Tab-separated table of C-alpha atoms in Angstrom:
chain	number	residue	atom	x	y	z
A	1	UNK	CA	-37.229	-21.892	-8.415
A	2	UNK	CA	-35.272	-22.424	-5.060
A	3	UNK	CA	-33.371	-25.207	-6.686
A	4	UNK	CA	-32.352	-22.491	-9.341
A	5	UNK	CA	-31.110	-20.360	-6.764
A	6	UNK	CA	-29.301	-22.944	-4.778
A	7	UNK	CA	-27.571	-24.293	-8.528
A	8	UNK	CA	-26.901	-20.231	-9.211
A	9	UNK	CA	-25.576	-19.855	-5.656
A	10	UNK	CA	-23.202	-23.327	-6.046
A	11	UNK	CA	-21.630	-22.217	-9.125
A	12	UNK	CA	-20.618	-18.653	-7.786
A	13	UNK	CA	-19.251	-20.334	-4.958
A	14	UNK	CA	-16.970	-22.676	-6.761
A	15	UNK	CA	-16.272	-20.190	-9.558
A	16	UNK	CA	-14.787	-17.916	-6.912
A	17	UNK	CA	-12.997	-20.316	-5.174
A	18	UNK	CA	-11.563	-21.337	-8.443
A	19	UNK	CA	-10.372	-18.016	-9.387
A	20	UNK	CA	-9.097	-17.140	-5.264
A	21	UNK	CA	-6.933	-20.071	-5.518
A	22	UNK	CA	-5.464	-19.126	-8.796
A	23	UNK	CA	-4.120	-16.473	-6.753
A	24	UNK	CA	-2.858	-17.338	-3.714
A	25	UNK	CA	0.644	-15.552	-2.986
A	26	UNK	CA	1.569	-12.422	-4.899
A	27	UNK	CA	3.895	-10.231	-4.683
A	28	UNK	CA	4.910	-6.841	-6.340
A	29	UNK	CA	7.137	-3.503	-6.394
A	30	UNK	CA	5.607	-0.102	-5.972
A	31	UNK	CA	6.641	3.310	-5.772
A	32	UNK	CA	5.113	5.544	-3.012
A	33	UNK	CA	4.843	9.175	-3.172
A	34	UNK	CA	4.834	10.451	0.435
A	35	UNK	CA	3.477	13.919	1.780
A	36	UNK	CA	3.312	15.061	5.265
A	37	UNK	CA	0.907	17.661	6.495
A	38	UNK	CA	3.333	20.393	5.930
A	39	UNK	CA	4.022	19.728	2.008
A	40	UNK	CA	7.123	17.558	2.463
A	41	UNK	CA	7.324	14.855	-0.708
A	42	UNK	CA	9.277	11.659	-0.432
A	43	UNK	CA	9.654	8.852	-2.478
A	44	UNK	CA	9.772	5.103	-1.378
A	45	UNK	CA	10.344	2.060	-2.915
A	46	UNK	CA	8.502	-1.109	-1.452
A	47	UNK	CA	8.333	-4.567	-2.235
A	48	UNK	CA	5.311	-6.344	-1.016
A	49	UNK	CA	4.414	-9.924	-0.038
A	50	UNK	CA	0.881	-11.037	0.412
A	51	UNK	CA	-1.513	-13.909	0.274
A	52	UNK	CA	-5.021	-14.507	0.037
A	53	UNK	CA	-6.756	-15.774	2.969
A	54	UNK	CA	-10.035	-15.963	1.309
A	55	UNK	CA	-11.434	-14.817	-1.862
A	56	UNK	CA	-12.130	-11.505	-0.677
A	57	UNK	CA	-9.580	-10.862	2.158
A	58	UNK	CA	-5.897	-10.788	1.991
A	59	UNK	CA	-2.859	-10.365	4.371
A	60	UNK	CA	0.548	-8.821	2.886
A	61	UNK	CA	3.727	-7.452	4.306
A	62	UNK	CA	5.657	-4.490	2.742
A	63	UNK	CA	9.287	-3.168	3.240
A	64	UNK	CA	10.212	0.048	1.632
A	65	UNK	CA	13.484	2.348	1.343
A	66	UNK	CA	13.460	6.057	0.337
A	67	UNK	CA	14.531	6.818	-3.420
A	68	UNK	CA	13.802	10.670	-3.108
A	69	UNK	CA	14.322	13.345	-0.234
A	70	UNK	CA	13.078	16.909	0.657
A	71	UNK	CA	14.996	19.738	0.274
A	72	UNK	CA	14.853	23.595	1.249
A	73	UNK	CA	16.594	26.326	2.570
A	74	UNK	CA	15.629	27.497	5.923
A	75	UNK	CA	17.350	31.161	6.855
A	76	UNK	CA	20.288	30.196	4.227
A	77	UNK	CA	20.887	26.759	5.404
A	78	UNK	CA	20.258	23.609	3.714
A	79	UNK	CA	17.169	21.626	5.911
A	80	UNK	CA	16.512	17.902	3.853
A	81	UNK	CA	14.059	14.881	5.129
A	82	UNK	CA	14.527	11.830	3.991
A	83	UNK	CA	12.529	8.688	4.358
A	84	UNK	CA	15.294	5.594	5.585
A	85	UNK	CA	12.806	2.831	5.771
A	86	UNK	CA	8.641	1.717	5.743
A	87	UNK	CA	7.620	-1.384	7.494
A	88	UNK	CA	3.992	-2.189	7.140
A	89	UNK	CA	1.393	-5.402	7.463
A	90	UNK	CA	-1.906	-4.905	5.990
A	91	UNK	CA	-4.945	-6.490	5.572
A	92	UNK	CA	-6.915	-5.966	2.233
A	93	UNK	CA	-10.941	-6.749	1.597
A	94	UNK	CA	-12.239	-6.690	-2.309
A	95	UNK	CA	-14.160	-8.217	-5.052
A	96	UNK	CA	-13.065	-8.669	-8.783
A	97	UNK	CA	-15.922	-6.706	-10.148
A	98	UNK	CA	-14.869	-8.372	-13.314
A	99	UNK	CA	-12.422	-10.732	-13.925
A	100	UNK	CA	-9.388	-7.761	-14.205
A	101	UNK	CA	-10.644	-5.259	-12.022
A	102	UNK	CA	-9.733	-6.108	-8.166
A	103	UNK	CA	-10.766	-2.523	-5.914
A	104	UNK	CA	-10.363	-2.848	-2.359
A	105	UNK	CA	-9.753	-1.119	0.863
A	106	UNK	CA	-6.730	-1.343	3.124
A	107	UNK	CA	-6.240	-0.765	6.432
A	108	UNK	CA	-3.043	-2.160	8.712
A	109	UNK	CA	-0.218	-0.592	10.651
A	110	UNK	CA	3.271	1.236	9.623
A	111	UNK	CA	6.381	1.967	10.800
A	112	UNK	CA	8.096	4.978	8.982
A	113	UNK	CA	11.652	5.689	10.138
A	114	UNK	CA	13.300	8.944	8.908
A	115	UNK	CA	16.189	11.251	8.986
A	116	UNK	CA	16.284	15.267	9.556
A	117	UNK	CA	19.390	17.347	8.190
A	118	UNK	CA	19.844	20.981	9.197
A	119	UNK	CA	23.326	22.182	7.935
A	120	UNK	CA	25.421	22.974	10.476
A	121	UNK	CA	23.609	21.107	13.069
A	122	UNK	CA	23.626	17.583	12.161
A	123	UNK	CA	20.802	15.252	11.837
A	124	UNK	CA	18.057	13.397	13.846
A	125	UNK	CA	16.771	10.282	13.258
A	126	UNK	CA	13.299	9.114	14.139
A	127	UNK	CA	10.613	6.893	13.627
A	128	UNK	CA	6.751	7.109	13.725
A	129	UNK	CA	4.216	4.184	13.589
A	130	UNK	CA	0.374	3.898	13.859
A	131	UNK	CA	-2.922	2.754	12.157
A	132	UNK	CA	-2.861	3.068	8.324
A	133	UNK	CA	-6.206	3.073	6.067
A	134	UNK	CA	-6.485	3.591	2.526
A	135	UNK	CA	-8.510	2.269	-0.670
A	136	UNK	CA	-6.978	0.953	-3.872
A	137	UNK	CA	-7.238	-1.210	-7.435
A	138	UNK	CA	-5.820	-3.554	-8.981
A	139	UNK	CA	-5.913	-4.064	-12.935
A	140	UNK	CA	-4.787	-7.177	-14.335
A	141	UNK	CA	-3.102	-7.367	-17.527
A	142	UNK	CA	-3.267	-10.898	-17.637
A	143	UNK	CA	-3.880	-13.818	-14.720
A	144	UNK	CA	-0.435	-13.135	-13.251
A	145	UNK	CA	0.177	-9.467	-13.612
A	146	UNK	CA	-1.110	-6.487	-13.141
A	147	UNK	CA	-1.066	-2.587	-11.960
A	148	UNK	CA	-1.852	-1.489	-8.347
A	149	UNK	CA	-2.779	2.399	-7.603
A	150	UNK	CA	-3.380	3.272	-4.086
A	151	UNK	CA	-4.261	6.244	-2.023
A	152	UNK	CA	-3.282	5.944	1.683
A	153	UNK	CA	-3.722	7.470	5.155
A	154	UNK	CA	-0.091	5.341	6.310
A	155	UNK	CA	-0.140	7.735	9.459
A	156	UNK	CA	-2.251	9.995	11.461
A	157	UNK	CA	-0.431	10.702	14.801
A	158	UNK	CA	-0.246	13.597	17.078
A	159	UNK	CA	2.550	15.419	15.497
A	160	UNK	CA	2.382	14.108	11.798
A	161	UNK	CA	0.088	12.984	9.023
A	162	UNK	CA	1.406	10.875	5.971
A	163	UNK	CA	-0.833	10.374	2.976
A	164	UNK	CA	0.861	8.179	0.282
A	165	UNK	CA	-0.334	7.496	-3.562
A	166	UNK	CA	1.369	4.032	-4.615
A	167	UNK	CA	1.428	2.955	-8.469
A	168	UNK	CA	3.226	-0.625	-8.691
A	169	UNK	CA	2.889	-3.813	-10.541
A	170	UNK	CA	1.717	-7.419	-8.966
A	171	UNK	CA	2.529	-10.965	-10.059
A	172	UNK	CA	0.334	-13.621	-8.748
A	173	UNK	CA	2.698	-16.924	-8.170
């Protein structure tokens, strides 16, 4: 019985490492629908590049730019907010529950640069940064290409909360 358990454990270790070594580096694009605590919605297109450190842990960086802004009228004046850039560094931890499905948790650090404009008063640019936390899953179409779905709390600082729903494509190199 002991030999069977050891053989089974060795087979799992070898198969897991072989699959992880096929993954190696990965990259992708994703659309982020970002909403703050005042229901301001922004769209960001992000590129990501990462690498698996072990079969269950990866590290990645992301850079994004705003593609849709939020506008409204306040006392007859046009007010708008737009995302300028987002930068982030993250660790993901997960497990392949099937060869094609990889759910994970993600934790890291995000910097969010934005510009607010009020008609007749000019514009104001600022940045916010802080710890990020989320959950996600990748659904692989084949060994190289998958779809990503994530829900993240990008920031939770004193003056701002940012939540993001991310939908993207990932490619393993």
